[in-house]
CSV table of C-alpha atoms in Angstrom, one decimal:
chain,number,residue,atom,x,y,z
A,1,MET,CA,0.0,0.0,0.0
A,2,SER,CA,1.5,3.3,-1.0
A,3,THR,CA,0.5,6.9,-0.6
A,4,TYR,CA,1.1,8.9,-3.7
A,5,LEU,CA,1.8,12.6,-2.9
A,6,TRP,CA,1.8,15.0,-5.8
A,7,ASP,CA,5.0,17.0,-5.8
A,8,PRO,CA,4.3,20.5,-7.3
A,9,PHE,CA,8.1,21.1,-7.5
A,10,ALA,CA,9.0,17.9,-9.4
A,11,ALA,CA,9.0,19.7,-12.8
A,12,PHE,CA,11.1,22.5,-11.5
A,13,GLU,CA,13.6,20.1,-10.0
A,14,ARG,CA,13.8,18.3,-13.4
A,15,MET,CA,14.4,21.6,-15.1
A,16,ASP,CA,17.0,22.5,-12.5
A,17,ARG,CA,18.9,19.3,-13.1
A,18,GLU,CA,18.8,19.8,-16.9
A,19,PHE,CA,20.0,23.4,-16.5
A,20,ASN,CA,22.9,22.2,-14.3
A,21,GLU,CA,23.8,19.7,-17.0
A,22,ILE,CA,23.9,22.4,-19.6
A,23,VAL,CA,26.0,24.6,-17.4
A,24,ARG,CA,28.4,21.7,-16.6
A,25,ARG,CA,28.9,20.8,-20.3
A,26,SER,CA,29.4,24.5,-21.3
A,27,TRP,CA,31.6,25.9,-18.5
A,28,GLY,CA,32.6,22.9,-16.4
A,29,SER,CA,31.2,21.9,-13.0
A,30,ARG,CA,29.6,25.0,-11.5
A,31,ASP,CA,26.5,23.4,-9.9
A,32,ARG,CA,27.3,24.9,-6.6
A,33,ALA,CA,26.6,28.4,-8.0
A,34,VAL,CA,23.0,27.4,-8.7
A,35,ARG,CA,21.0,27.0,-5.5
A,36,PRO,CA,19.1,23.7,-5.6
A,37,LEU,CA,15.4,23.8,-5.4
A,38,ARG,CA,15.3,21.3,-2.5
A,39,ALA,CA,16.3,24.2,-0.3
A,40,ILE,CA,12.9,25.8,-0.9
A,41,PRO,CA,10.6,25.1,2.0
A,42,ARG,CA,7.8,22.8,0.9
A,43,PRO,CA,4.2,23.0,2.1
A,44,GLN,CA,3.6,20.8,5.1
A,45,ASN,CA,-0.1,20.1,4.5
A,46,VAL,CA,-0.7,16.8,2.9
A,47,VAL,CA,-3.9,15.0,1.8
A,48,PRO,CA,-4.0,11.3,2.7
A,49,SER,CA,-5.4,8.9,0.1
A,50,ALA,CA,-9.0,7.8,0.7
A,51,ASP,CA,-11.3,5.1,-0.6
A,52,VAL,CA,-15.1,5.3,-0.1
A,53,LEU,CA,-16.8,1.9,-0.3
A,54,VAL,CA,-20.3,0.5,0.2
A,55,ASP,CA,-20.6,-2.5,2.5
A,56,GLY,CA,-24.2,-3.6,2.6
A,57,GLU,CA,-26.1,-0.8,4.2
A,58,ASP,CA,-22.9,0.9,5.5
A,59,VAL,CA,-20.4,3.2,3.9
A,60,LEU,CA,-16.7,2.7,4.7
A,61,ILE,CA,-14.1,5.4,4.3
A,62,ASN,CA,-10.6,4.1,4.3
A,63,LEU,CA,-7.7,6.6,4.8
A,64,GLU,CA,-4.1,5.7,4.4
A,65,LEU,CA,-2.3,7.0,7.5
A,66,PRO,CA,0.9,4.9,7.9
A,67,GLY,CA,3.1,5.9,10.8
A,68,VAL,CA,0.5,8.1,12.5
A,69,ASP,CA,-0.3,7.8,16.2
A,70,VAL,CA,-4.1,7.9,15.8
A,71,GLU,CA,-4.8,7.9,19.5
A,72,LYS,CA,-2.7,11.0,20.0
A,73,ASP,CA,-2.6,12.8,16.7
A,74,VAL,CA,-5.9,12.1,14.9
A,75,THR,CA,-9.5,13.4,15.4
A,76,VAL,CA,-12.6,12.2,13.7
A,77,GLU,CA,-15.7,14.4,14.1
A,78,ILE,CA,-19.0,15.5,12.6
A,79,ASP,CA,-19.0,19.2,11.8
A,80,ARG,CA,-21.9,20.9,9.9
A,81,GLY,CA,-23.1,17.8,8.1
A,82,ALA,CA,-19.6,16.6,7.2
A,83,LEU,CA,-17.3,14.0,8.5
A,84,VAL,CA,-13.9,15.7,9.3
A,85,VAL,CA,-10.7,13.7,9.8
A,86,ARG,CA,-7.7,15.8,10.8
A,87,GLY,CA,-4.4,15.2,12.4
A,88,GLU,CA,-0.7,15.4,12.1
A,89,ARG,CA,2.2,13.0,11.3
A,90,SER,CA,5.3,14.2,13.0
A,91,SER,CA,8.7,13.8,11.4
A,92,ASP,CA,11.5,11.8,12.9
A,93,GLN,CA,14.5,14.2,13.4
A,94,GLU,CA,17.4,11.9,12.5
A,95,LYS,CA,20.6,13.4,11.3
A,96,THR,CA,23.2,11.8,9.0
A,97,GLU,CA,26.9,12.3,9.1
A,98,ASN,CA,27.0,15.4,6.9
A,99,GLY,CA,23.8,16.8,8.3
A,100,ARG,CA,21.6,16.2,5.2
A,101,VAL,CA,18.4,14.2,5.2
A,102,HIS,CA,16.4,13.3,2.2
A,103,ARG,CA,12.8,12.3,2.9
A,104,GLU,CA,10.1,11.0,0.7
A,105,ARG,CA,7.6,10.0,3.4
A,106,TRP,CA,5.2,12.7,4.1
A,107,HIS,CA,4.8,14.5,7.4
A,108,GLY,CA,2.8,17.5,8.6
A,109,SER,CA,-0.8,18.2,9.2
A,110,PHE,CA,-3.7,16.9,7.2
A,111,ARG,CA,-7.5,17.4,6.9
A,112,ARG,CA,-10.1,15.4,4.9
A,113,GLU,CA,-13.8,16.3,4.8
A,114,PHE,CA,-16.6,14.1,3.5
A,115,ALA,CA,-20.2,15.3,3.0
A,116,LEU,CA,-22.7,13.1,4.9
A,117,PRO,CA,-26.1,12.1,3.7
A,118,GLU,CA,-29.0,13.4,5.8
A,119,ASN,CA,-30.0,10.0,7.1
A,120,VAL,CA,-26.6,9.3,8.9
A,121,ASP,CA,-27.0,8.8,12.7
A,122,ALA,CA,-23.9,10.4,14.3
A,123,THR,CA,-24.1,7.8,17.1
A,124,ALA,CA,-23.8,5.0,14.6
A,125,ILE,CA,-20.4,6.1,13.3
A,126,SER,CA,-17.3,4.1,14.4
A,127,ALA,CA,-13.6,4.4,13.5
A,128,ARG,CA,-10.8,1.8,13.7
A,129,TYR,CA,-7.1,1.9,12.8
A,130,ASP,CA,-5.3,-1.2,11.6
A,131,ARG,CA,-2.0,-1.6,9.8
A,132,GLY,CA,-1.8,2.0,8.6
A,133,VAL,CA,-5.4,2.4,7.5
A,134,LEU,CA,-8.0,4.3,9.4
A,135,THR,CA,-11.5,2.9,8.6
A,136,VAL,CA,-14.6,5.0,9.4
A,137,ARG,CA,-17.8,3.1,9.2
A,138,LEU,CA,-21.0,5.1,8.7
A,139,ALA,CA,-23.7,2.6,9.6
A,140,GLY,CA,-26.9,2.8,7.5
A,141,ALA,CA,-25.5,5.6,5.2
A,142,ALA,CA,-26.0,3.5,2.0
A,143,VAL,CA,-29.7,3.2,2.7
A,144,PRO,CA,-31.5,5.7,0.6
A,145,PRO,CA,-33.9,7.9,2.6
A,146,ARG,CA,-37.5,6.7,2.5
A,147,SER,CA,-39.6,8.4,-0.1
A,148,THR,CA,-42.9,9.9,1.0
A,149,ARG,CA,-45.8,10.3,-1.4
A,150,ILE,CA,-47.6,13.6,-1.1
A,151,PRO,CA,-51.2,13.7,-2.3
A,152,VAL,CA,-52.1,16.4,-4.8
A,153,ALA,CA,-55.5,18.0,-4.4
A,154,ALA,CA,-57.3,18.9,-7.6
A,155,ALA,CA,-58.4,22.6,-8.0
A,156,ALA,CA,-62.1,23.4,-8.3
A,157,ALA,CA,-63.4,23.1,-11.8
A,158,PRO,CA,-63.5,26.5,-13.6
A,159,ALA,CA,-66.9,28.1,-14.2
A,160,ALA,CA,-68.4,27.2,-17.6
A,161,LEU,CA,-67.7,29.6,-20.3
A,162,PRO,CA,-70.5,30.9,-22.5
A,163,THR,CA,-70.7,29.4,-26.0
A,164,GLY,CA,-71.8,30.6,-29.4
A,165,GLY,CA,-73.5,34.0,-29.5
A,166,ASP,CA,-73.3,34.2,-25.8
A,167,ALA,CA,-69.5,34.1,-26.0
A,168,ALA,CA,-69.4,37.1,-28.3
A,169,ALA,CA,-71.7,39.0,-26.0
A,170,ALA,CA,-69.6,38.1,-23.0
A,171,GLU,CA,-66.4,39.2,-24.7
A,172,HIS,CA,-68.0,42.5,-25.8
A,173,ALA,CA,-69.2,43.1,-22.2
A,174,ALA,CA,-65.7,42.4,-20.9
A,175,GLU,CA,-64.2,44.9,-23.3
A,176,SER,CA,-66.8,47.5,-22.4
A,177,SER,CA,-66.2,47.2,-18.7
A,178,SER,CA,-62.4,47.4,-19.0
A,179,ALA,CA,-62.6,50.5,-21.3
A,180,SER,CA,-64.5,52.4,-18.6
């Protein structure tokens, strides 16, 4: 199971490497004059991958949170009709001999929000963490709300319109009364 984190700086890093190669071929090894993009601080907010599945009448939301201490660093709550999962994965502060560390595992704060159907009972929601996956079970969320038929009352029948010569007389009378 892997968490793919989109890196908005990957294209810039590739361009930086290609530029350094052009400089090296043209003027010799001068990479140190070009500041590497890895020195630019990266955003610390991440978005964990999630799957939403239907299991009978329940809806399951699986979030990949490997290495997270869920009892201490994760909250699951209902807020304004949405299920909100938020937390933080702290980074291990190990150092290498030359003081450089290269990390590909994500760390930082995260927040995921899922709209809830109206028929979800907040007391019927449970969460469980097992082997790096947080599973939130929304009991009964896959059951469509009951439909209720609403009777439609018919309007009273309109008054009968005059026919034939009476219709022309009624139309003339209506025109005369509106003109005055």
